[in-house]
mmCIF file of C-alpha atoms in Angstrom:
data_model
loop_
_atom_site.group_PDB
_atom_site.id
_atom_site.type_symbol
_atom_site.label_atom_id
_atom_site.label_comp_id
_atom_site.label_asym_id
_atom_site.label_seq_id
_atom_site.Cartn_x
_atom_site.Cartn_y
_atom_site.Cartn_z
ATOM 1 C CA UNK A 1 -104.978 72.416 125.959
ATOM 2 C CA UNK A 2 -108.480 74.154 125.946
ATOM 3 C CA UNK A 3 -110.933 73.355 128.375
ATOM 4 C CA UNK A 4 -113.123 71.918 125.815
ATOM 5 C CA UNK A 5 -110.198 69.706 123.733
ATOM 6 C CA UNK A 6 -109.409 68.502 127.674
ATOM 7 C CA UNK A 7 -112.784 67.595 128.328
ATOM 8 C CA UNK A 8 -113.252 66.126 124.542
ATOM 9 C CA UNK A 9 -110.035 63.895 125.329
ATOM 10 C CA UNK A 10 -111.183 62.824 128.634
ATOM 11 C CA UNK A 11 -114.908 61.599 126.829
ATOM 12 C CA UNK A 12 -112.680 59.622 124.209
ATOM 13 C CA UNK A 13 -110.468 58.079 127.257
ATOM 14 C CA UNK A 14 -113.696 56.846 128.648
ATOM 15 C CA UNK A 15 -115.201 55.520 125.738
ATOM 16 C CA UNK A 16 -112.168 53.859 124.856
ATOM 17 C CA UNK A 17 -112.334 51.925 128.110
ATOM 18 C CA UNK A 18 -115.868 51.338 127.702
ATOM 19 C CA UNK A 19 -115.217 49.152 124.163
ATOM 20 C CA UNK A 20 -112.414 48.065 125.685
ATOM 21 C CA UNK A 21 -114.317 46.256 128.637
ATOM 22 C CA UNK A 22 -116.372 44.311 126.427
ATOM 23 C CA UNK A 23 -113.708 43.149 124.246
ATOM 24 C CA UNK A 24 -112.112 41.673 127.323
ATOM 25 C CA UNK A 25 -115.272 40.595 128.475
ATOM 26 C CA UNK A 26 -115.274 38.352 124.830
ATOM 27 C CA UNK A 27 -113.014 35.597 126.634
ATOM 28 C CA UNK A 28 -116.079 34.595 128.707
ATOM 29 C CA UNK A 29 -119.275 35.408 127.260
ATOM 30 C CA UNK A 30 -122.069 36.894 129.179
ATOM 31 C CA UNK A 31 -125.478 36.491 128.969
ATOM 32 C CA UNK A 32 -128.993 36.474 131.159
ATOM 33 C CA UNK A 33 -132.626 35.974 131.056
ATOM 34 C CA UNK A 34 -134.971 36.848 133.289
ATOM 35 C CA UNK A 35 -139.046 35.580 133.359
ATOM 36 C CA UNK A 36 -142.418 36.576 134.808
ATOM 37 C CA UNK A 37 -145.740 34.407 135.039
ATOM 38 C CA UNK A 38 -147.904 37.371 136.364
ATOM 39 C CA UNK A 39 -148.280 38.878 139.562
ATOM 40 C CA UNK A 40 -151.024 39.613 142.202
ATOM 41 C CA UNK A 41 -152.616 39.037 145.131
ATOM 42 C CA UNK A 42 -151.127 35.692 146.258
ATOM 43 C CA UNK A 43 -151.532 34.224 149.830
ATOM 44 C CA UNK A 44 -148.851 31.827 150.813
ATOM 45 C CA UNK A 45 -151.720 30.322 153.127
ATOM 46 C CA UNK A 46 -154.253 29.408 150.187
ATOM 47 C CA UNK A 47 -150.958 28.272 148.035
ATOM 48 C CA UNK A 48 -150.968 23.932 148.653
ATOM 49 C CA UNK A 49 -147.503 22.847 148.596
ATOM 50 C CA UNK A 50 -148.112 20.817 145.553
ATOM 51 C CA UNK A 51 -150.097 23.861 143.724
ATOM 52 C CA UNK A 52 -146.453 26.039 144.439
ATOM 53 C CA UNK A 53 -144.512 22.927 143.444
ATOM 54 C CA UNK A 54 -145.957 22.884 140.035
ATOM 55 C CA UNK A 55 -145.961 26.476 139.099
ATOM 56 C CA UNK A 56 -142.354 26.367 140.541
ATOM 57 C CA UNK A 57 -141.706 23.613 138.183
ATOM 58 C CA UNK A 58 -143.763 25.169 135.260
ATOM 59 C CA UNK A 59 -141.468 28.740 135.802
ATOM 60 C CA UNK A 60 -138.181 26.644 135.645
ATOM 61 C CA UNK A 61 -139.319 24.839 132.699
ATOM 62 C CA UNK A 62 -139.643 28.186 130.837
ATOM 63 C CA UNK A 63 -136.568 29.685 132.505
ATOM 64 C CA UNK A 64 -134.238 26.582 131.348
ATOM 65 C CA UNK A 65 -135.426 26.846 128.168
ATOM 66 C CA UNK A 66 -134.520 30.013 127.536
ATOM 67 C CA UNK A 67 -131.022 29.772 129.641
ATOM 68 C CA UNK A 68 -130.133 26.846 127.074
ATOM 69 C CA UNK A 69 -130.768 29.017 124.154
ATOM 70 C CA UNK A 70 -128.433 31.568 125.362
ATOM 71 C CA UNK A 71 -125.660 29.198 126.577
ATOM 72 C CA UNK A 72 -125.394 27.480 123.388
ATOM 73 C CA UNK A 73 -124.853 31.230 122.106
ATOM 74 C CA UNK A 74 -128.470 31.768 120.560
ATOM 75 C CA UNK A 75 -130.002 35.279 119.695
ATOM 76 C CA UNK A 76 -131.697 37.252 122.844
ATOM 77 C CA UNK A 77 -134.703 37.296 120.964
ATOM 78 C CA UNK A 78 -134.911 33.091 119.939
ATOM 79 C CA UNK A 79 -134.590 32.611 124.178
ATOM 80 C CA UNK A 80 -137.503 35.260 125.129
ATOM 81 C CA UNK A 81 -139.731 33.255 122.498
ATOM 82 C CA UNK A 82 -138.463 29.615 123.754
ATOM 83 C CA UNK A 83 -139.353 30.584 127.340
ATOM 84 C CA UNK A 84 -143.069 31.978 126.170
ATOM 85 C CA UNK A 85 -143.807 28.811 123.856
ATOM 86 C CA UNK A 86 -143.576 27.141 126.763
ATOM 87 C CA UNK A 87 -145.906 29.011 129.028
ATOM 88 C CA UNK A 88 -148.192 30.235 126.414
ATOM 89 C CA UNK A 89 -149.229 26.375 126.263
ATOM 90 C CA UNK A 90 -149.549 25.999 129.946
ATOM 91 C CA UNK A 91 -152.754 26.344 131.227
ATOM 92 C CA UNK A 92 -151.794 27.677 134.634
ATOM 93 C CA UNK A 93 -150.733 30.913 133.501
ATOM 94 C CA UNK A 94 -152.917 33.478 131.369
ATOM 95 C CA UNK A 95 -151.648 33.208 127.765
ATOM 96 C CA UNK A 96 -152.888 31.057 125.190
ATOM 97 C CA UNK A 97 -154.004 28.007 126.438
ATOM 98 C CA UNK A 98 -155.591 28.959 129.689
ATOM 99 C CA UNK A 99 -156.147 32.547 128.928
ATOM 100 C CA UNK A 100 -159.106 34.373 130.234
ATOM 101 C CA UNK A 101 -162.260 35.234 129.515
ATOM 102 C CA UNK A 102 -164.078 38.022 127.377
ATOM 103 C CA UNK A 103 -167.532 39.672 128.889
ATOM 104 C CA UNK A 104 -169.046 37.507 125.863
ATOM 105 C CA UNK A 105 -166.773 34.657 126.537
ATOM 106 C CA UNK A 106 -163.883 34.830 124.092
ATOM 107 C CA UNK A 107 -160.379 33.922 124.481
ATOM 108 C CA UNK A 108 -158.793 37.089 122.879
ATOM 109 C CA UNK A 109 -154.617 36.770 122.639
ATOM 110 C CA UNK A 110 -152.486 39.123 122.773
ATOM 111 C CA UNK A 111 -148.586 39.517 122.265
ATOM 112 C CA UNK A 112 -145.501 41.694 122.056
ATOM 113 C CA UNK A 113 -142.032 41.214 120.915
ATOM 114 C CA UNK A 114 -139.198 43.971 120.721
ATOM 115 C CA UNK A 115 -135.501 43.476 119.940
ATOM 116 C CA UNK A 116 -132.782 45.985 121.861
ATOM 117 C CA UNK A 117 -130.091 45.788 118.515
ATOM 118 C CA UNK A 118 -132.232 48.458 116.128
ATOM 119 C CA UNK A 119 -135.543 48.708 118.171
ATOM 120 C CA UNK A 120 -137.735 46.723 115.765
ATOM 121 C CA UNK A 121 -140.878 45.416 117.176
ATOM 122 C CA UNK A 122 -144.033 42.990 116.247
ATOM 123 C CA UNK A 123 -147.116 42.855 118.272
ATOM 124 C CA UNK A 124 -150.845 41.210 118.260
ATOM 125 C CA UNK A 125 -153.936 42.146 119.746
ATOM 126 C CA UNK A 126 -157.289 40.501 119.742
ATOM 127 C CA UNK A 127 -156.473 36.886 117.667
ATOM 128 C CA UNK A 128 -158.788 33.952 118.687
ATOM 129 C CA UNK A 129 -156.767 31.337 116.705
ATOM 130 C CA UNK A 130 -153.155 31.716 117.178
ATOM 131 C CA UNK A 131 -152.027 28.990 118.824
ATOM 132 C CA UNK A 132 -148.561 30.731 120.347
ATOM 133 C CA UNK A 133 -149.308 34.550 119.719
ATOM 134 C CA UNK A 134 -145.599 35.400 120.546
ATOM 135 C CA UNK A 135 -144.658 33.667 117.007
ATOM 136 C CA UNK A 136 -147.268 35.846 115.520
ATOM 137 C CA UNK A 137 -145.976 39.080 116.932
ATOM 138 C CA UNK A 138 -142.189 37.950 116.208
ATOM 139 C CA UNK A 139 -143.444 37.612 112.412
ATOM 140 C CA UNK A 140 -145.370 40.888 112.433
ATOM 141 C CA UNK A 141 -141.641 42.398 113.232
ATOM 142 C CA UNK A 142 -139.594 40.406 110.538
ATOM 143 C CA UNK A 143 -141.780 40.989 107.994
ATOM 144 C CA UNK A 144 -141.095 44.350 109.467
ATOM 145 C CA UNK A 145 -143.725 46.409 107.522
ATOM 146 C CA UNK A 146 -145.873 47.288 110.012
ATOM 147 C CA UNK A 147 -145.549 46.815 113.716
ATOM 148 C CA UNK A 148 -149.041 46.376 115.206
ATOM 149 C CA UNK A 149 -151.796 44.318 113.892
ATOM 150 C CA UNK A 150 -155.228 43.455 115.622
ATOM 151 C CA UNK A 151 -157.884 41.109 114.925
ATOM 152 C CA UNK A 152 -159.397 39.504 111.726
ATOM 153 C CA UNK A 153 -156.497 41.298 109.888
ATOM 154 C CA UNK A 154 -153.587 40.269 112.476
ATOM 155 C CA UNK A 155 -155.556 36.307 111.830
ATOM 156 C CA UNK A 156 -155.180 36.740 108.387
ATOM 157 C CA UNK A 157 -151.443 37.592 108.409
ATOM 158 C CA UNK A 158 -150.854 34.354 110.437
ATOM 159 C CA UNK A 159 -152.276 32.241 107.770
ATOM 160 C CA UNK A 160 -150.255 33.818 105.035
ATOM 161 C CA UNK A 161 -147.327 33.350 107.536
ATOM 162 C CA UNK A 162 -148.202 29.335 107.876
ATOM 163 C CA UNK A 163 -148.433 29.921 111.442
ATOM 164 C CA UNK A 164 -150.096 27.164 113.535
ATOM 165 C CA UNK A 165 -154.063 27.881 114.113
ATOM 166 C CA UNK A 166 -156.175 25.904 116.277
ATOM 167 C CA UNK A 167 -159.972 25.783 116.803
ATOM 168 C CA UNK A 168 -160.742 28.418 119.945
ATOM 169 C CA UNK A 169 -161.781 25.856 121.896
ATOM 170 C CA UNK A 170 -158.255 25.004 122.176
ATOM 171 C CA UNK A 171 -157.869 27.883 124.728
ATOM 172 C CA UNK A 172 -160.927 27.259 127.039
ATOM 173 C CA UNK A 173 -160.336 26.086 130.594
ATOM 174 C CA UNK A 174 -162.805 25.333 133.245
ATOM 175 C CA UNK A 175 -160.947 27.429 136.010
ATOM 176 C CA UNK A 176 -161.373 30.610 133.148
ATOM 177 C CA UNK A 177 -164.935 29.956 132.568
ATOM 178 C CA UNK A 178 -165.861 30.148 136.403
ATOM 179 C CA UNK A 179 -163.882 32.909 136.853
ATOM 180 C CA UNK A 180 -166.159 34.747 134.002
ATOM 181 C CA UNK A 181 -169.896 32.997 135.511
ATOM 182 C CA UNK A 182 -168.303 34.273 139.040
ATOM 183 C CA UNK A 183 -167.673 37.634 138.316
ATOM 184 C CA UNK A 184 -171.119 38.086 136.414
ATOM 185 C CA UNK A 185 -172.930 36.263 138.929
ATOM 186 C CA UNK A 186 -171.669 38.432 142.132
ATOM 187 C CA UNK A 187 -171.554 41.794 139.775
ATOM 188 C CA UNK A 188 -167.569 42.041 140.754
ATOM 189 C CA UNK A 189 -164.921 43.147 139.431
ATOM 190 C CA UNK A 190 -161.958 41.428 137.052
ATOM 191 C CA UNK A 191 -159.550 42.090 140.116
ATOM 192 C CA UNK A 192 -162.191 39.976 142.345
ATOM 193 C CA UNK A 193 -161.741 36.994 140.357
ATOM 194 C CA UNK A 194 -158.418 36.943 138.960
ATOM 195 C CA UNK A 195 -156.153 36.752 142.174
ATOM 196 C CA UNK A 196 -153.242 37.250 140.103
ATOM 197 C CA UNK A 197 -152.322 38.946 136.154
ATOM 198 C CA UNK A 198 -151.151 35.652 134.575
ATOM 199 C CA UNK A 199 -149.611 37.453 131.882
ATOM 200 C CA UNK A 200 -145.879 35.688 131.086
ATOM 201 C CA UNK A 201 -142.858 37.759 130.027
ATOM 202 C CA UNK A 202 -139.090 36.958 129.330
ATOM 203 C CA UNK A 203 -136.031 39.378 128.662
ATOM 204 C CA UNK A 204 -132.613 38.599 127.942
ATOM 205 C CA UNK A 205 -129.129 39.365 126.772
ATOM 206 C CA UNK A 206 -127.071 36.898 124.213
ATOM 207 C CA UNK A 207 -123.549 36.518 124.327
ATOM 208 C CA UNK A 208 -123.391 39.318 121.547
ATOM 209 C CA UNK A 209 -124.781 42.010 123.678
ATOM 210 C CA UNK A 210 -127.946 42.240 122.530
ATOM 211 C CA UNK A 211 -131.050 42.816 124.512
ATOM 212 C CA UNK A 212 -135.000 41.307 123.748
ATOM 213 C CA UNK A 213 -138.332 41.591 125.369
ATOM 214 C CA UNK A 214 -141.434 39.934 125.257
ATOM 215 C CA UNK A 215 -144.697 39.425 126.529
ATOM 216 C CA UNK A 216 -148.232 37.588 126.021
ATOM 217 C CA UNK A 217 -151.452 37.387 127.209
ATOM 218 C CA UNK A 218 -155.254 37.077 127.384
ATOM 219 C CA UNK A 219 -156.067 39.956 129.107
ATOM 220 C CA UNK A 220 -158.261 40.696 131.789
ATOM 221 C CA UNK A 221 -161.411 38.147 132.933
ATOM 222 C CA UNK A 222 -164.956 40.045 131.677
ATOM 223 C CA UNK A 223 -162.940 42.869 129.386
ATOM 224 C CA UNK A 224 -165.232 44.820 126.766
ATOM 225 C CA UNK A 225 -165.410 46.183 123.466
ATOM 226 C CA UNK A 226 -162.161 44.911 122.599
ATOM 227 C CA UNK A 227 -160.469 46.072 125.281
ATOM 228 C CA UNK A 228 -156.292 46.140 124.765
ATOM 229 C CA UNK A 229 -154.164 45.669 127.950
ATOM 230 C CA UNK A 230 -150.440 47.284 127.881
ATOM 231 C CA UNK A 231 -148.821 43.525 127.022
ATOM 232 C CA UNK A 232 -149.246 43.910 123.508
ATOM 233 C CA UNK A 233 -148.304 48.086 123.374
ATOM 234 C CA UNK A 234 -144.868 48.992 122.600
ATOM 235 C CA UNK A 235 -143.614 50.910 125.337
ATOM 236 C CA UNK A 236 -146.345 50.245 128.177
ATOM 237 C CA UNK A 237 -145.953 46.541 128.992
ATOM 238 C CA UNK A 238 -143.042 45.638 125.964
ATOM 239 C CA UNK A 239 -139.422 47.229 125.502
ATOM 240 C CA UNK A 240 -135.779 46.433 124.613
ATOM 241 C CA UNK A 241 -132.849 48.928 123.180
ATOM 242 C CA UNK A 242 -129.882 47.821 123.605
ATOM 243 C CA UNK A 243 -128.379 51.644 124.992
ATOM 244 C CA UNK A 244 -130.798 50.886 128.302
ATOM 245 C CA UNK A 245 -132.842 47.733 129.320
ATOM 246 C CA UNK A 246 -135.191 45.392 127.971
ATOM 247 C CA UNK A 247 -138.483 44.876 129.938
ATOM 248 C CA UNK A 248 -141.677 42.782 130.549
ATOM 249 C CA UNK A 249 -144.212 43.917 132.206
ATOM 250 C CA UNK A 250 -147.562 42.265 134.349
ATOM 251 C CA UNK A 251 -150.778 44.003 136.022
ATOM 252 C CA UNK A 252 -153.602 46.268 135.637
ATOM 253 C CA UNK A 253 -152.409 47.328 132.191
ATOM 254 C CA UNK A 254 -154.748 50.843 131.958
ATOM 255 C CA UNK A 255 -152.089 52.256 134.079
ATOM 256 C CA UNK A 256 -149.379 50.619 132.663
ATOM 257 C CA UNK A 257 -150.300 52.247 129.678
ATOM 258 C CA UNK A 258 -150.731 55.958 131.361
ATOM 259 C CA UNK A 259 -147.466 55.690 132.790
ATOM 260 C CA UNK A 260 -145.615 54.349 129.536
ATOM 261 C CA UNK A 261 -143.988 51.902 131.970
ATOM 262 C CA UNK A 262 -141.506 49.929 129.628
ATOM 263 C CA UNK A 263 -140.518 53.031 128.442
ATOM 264 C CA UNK A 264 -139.907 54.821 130.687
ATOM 265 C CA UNK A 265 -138.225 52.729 132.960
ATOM 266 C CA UNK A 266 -135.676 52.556 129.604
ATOM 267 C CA UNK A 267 -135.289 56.251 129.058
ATOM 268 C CA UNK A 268 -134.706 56.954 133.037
ATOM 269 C CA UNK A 269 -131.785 54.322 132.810
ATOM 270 C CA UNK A 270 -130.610 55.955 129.213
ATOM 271 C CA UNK A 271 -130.403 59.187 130.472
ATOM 272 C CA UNK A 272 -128.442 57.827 133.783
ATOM 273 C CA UNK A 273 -126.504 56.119 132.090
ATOM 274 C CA UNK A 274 -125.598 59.328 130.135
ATOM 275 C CA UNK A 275 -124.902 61.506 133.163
ATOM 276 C CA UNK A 276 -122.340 58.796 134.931
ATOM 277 C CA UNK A 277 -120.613 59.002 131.720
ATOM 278 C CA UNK A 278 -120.542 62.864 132.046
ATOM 279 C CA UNK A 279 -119.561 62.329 135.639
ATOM 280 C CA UNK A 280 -116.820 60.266 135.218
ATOM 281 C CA UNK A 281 -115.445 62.270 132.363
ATOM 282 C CA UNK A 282 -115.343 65.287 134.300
ATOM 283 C CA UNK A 283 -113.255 63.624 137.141
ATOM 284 C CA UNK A 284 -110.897 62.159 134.836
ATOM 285 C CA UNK A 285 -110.131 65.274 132.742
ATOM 286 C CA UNK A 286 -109.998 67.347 136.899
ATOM 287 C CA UNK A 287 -107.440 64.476 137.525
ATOM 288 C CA UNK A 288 -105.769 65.104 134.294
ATOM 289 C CA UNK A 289 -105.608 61.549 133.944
ATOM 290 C CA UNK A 290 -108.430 58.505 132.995
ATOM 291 C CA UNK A 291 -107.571 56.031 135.287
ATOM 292 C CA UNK A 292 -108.182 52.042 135.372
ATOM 293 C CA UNK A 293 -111.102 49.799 133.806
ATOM 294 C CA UNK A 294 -112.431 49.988 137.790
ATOM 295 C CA UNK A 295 -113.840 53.214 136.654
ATOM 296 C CA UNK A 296 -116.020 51.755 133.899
ATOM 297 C CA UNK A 297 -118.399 50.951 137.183
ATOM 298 C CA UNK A 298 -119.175 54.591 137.791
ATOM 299 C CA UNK A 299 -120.209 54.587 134.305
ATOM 300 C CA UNK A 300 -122.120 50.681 133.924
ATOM 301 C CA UNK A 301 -126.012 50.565 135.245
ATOM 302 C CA UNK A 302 -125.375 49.001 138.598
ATOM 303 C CA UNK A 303 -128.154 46.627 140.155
ATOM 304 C CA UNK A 304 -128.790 49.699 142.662
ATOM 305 C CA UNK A 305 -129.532 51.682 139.853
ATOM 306 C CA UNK A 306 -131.362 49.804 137.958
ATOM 307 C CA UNK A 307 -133.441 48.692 140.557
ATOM 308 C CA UNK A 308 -134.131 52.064 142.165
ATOM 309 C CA UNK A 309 -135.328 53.125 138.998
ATOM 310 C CA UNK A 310 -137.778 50.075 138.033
ATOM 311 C CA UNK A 311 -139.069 50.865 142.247
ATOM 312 C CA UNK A 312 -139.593 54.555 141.255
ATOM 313 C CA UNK A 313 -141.679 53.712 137.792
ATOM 314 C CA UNK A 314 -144.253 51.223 139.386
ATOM 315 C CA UNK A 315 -144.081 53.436 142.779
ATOM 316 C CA UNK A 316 -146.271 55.773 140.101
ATOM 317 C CA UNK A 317 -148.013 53.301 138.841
ATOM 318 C CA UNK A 318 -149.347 52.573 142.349
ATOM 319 C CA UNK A 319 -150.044 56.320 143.149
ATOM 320 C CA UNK A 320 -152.439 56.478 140.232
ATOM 321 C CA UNK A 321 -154.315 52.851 141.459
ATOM 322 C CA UNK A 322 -152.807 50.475 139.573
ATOM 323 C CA UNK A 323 -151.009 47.047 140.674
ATOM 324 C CA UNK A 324 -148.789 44.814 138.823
ATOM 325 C CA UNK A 325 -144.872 44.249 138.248
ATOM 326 C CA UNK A 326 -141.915 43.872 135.657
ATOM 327 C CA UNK A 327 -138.751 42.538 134.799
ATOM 328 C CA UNK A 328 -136.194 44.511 133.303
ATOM 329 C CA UNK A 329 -132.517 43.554 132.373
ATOM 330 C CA UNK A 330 -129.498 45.925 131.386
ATOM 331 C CA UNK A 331 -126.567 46.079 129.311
ATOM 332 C CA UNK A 332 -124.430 45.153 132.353
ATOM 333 C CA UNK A 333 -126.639 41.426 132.780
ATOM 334 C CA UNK A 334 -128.397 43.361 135.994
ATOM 335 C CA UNK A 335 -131.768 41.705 136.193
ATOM 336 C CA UNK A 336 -133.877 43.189 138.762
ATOM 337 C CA UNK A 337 -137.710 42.570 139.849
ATOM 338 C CA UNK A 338 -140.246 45.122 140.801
ATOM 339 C CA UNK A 339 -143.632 44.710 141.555
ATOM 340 C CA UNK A 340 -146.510 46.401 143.928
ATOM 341 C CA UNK A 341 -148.405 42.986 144.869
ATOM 342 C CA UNK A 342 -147.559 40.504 146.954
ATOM 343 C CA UNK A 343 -146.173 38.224 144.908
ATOM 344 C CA UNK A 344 -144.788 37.570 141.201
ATOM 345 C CA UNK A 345 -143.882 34.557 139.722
ATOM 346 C CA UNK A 346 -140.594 34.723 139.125
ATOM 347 C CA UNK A 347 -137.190 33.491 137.310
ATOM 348 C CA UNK A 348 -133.862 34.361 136.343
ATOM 349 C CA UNK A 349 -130.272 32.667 135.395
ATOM 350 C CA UNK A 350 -127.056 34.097 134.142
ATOM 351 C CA UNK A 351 -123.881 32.668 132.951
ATOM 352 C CA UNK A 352 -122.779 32.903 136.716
ATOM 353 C CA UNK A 353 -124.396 30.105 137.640
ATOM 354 C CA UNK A 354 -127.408 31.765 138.681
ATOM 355 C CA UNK A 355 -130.674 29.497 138.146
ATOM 356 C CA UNK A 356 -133.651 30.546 140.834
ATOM 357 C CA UNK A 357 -137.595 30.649 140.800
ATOM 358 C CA UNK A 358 -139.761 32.948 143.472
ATOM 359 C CA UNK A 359 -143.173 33.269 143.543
ATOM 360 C CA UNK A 360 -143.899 35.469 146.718
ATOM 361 C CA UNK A 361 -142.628 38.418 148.030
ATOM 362 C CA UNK A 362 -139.538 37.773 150.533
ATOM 363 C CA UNK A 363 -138.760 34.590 148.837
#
């Protein structure tokens, strides 16, 4: 046998066991979901223990809601938009209801949706009426003609859709408003007032295998000339395939959108993926032989991995000034947190049994 037939037979061996892991893996369906409510600058000081015990209860609200979506064998992409409904109309986090302020004192919504299976995608940017913008963006991707829509034009697709529209009062809060007269008032900055990016997030993978990502929110407190954060960008704050991760990202979104964070963090873990295949391949055709199913885990994205990777993404993120976090689940049901600030709120669950909320860092 040639080198190249050996090495051709050896990459079919490991394939082989690759399908063949999942197959078995059919007997007891896997799934998992992870959430974010924003991160920042959080002090566990200035945090009252009933403040903490309502956004704890407000994360596992969303984070149940989406875990019984997924355990009753719903699509990936029906449990990222479950969670969001749910926090998009919760004041305490920055989407929809509750969302912040423009410089001229607009609630403008934004929203992302991508699904891992075929890499179709739906976003929003800029609506004032849309009651849940993640319903908006998941229509904007069925429809499936275009993928990004902003503004008057994004509004109007909503109405043709029959999607819910509410007066923009709907979104004002008093907490938003003096977070706006604040930051006018003592000439500061949007990271002076908003002491954390309330932007929410879910990602998950259904019992089929397939991954989905999404993310909403209003933005940043005093933004200008219709300013667009990474949230709604496919590829900065917003990505699923299905061959990598799916991930949600919070933060300063200007350099979430220089770095291509979603992305990348996607490609770095497709590509590794790619070369522990190569590896393992190599070692089974040098051993003349392929081995057991243990050796799929040379090959699967470990929680190491996957977390080293998500680490060295917002690691540059940081080097260029920019703070904020993400969530980002693999194939494997890995789902790993990374964030720059000192705390993110926080949630995932898995068919394991897993079912756990966090807020700051350590916890």
């Amino acid at each position: 046998m040639t080198a190249l037939s050996s090495r051709f037979a050896a990459l079919c061996a490991a394939f082989a066991i690759l399908i063949a892991a999942p197959l078995a893996a059919q007997e007891a369906p896997k799934w998992s979901f992870a959430i974010h409510g924003g991160a920042g600058t959080m002090s566990r000081e200035a945090m009252t223990p009933e403040r903490r015990a309502e956004y704890e209860a407000a994360l596992q609200a969303a984070l149940d809601a989406g875990a019984a979506v997924l355990r009753e064998g719903g699509s990936a992409m029906d449990a990222v938009e479950a969670a969001i409904l749910l926090m998009e109309d919760d004041p305490k986090f920055n989407a929809g209801k509750g969302a912040v302020y423009t410089w001229e004192g607009r609630n403008e919504l934004d929203a992302a949706v991508m699904d891992g299976r075929d890499r179709s995608a739906g976003a929003v940017t800029g609506v004032t009426r849309v009651r849940n913008p993640i319903l908006l963006a998941r229509a904007v991707m069925t429809d499936g003609r275009h993928v990004f829509l902003s503004g008057a034009g994004a509004e109007e697709f909503a109405r043709d859709k029959g999607i819910t529209a509410v007066d923009p009062a709907y979104f004002e809060t008093d907490a938003r408003r003096e977070a706006l007269e604040r930051m006018k008032a003592e000439q500061v900055s949007a990271l002076d007032v908003d002491l954390k990016f309330g932007t929410v997030g879910a990602v998950a993978l259904d019992q089929a295998g397939n991954l989905a990502a999404g993310t909403s929110t209003g933005g940043m407190t005093g933004k200008r000339w219709g300013r667009i954060g990474d949230a709604p960008v496919i590829g900065a704050g917003t990505y699923a395939d299905n061959r990598s991760c799916a991930v949600s990202a919070t933060g300063w979104g200007e350099y979430f959108i220089r770095v291509g964070v979603a992305q990348e963090i996607c490609t770095r873990l497709r590509l590794s993926g790619r070369l522990a295949l190569d590896e393992f391949a190599e070692a089974a055709s040098a051993d003349d032989e392929v081995g057991s199913a243990g050796g799929v885990e040379n090959v699967a994205l470990t929680e190491g991995l996957v977390q080293s990777v998500a680490d060295d993404v917002m690691a540059e993120v940081a080097e260029l000034g920019g703070d904020g976090g993400v969530i980002v689940l693999a194939p494997s049901g890995v789902a790993v947190f990374s964030f720059n600030t000192s705390g993110m709120y926080r949630g995932r669950a898995t068919s394991e049994g897993v079912s756990e909320v966090a807020i700051f860092r350590g916890d």
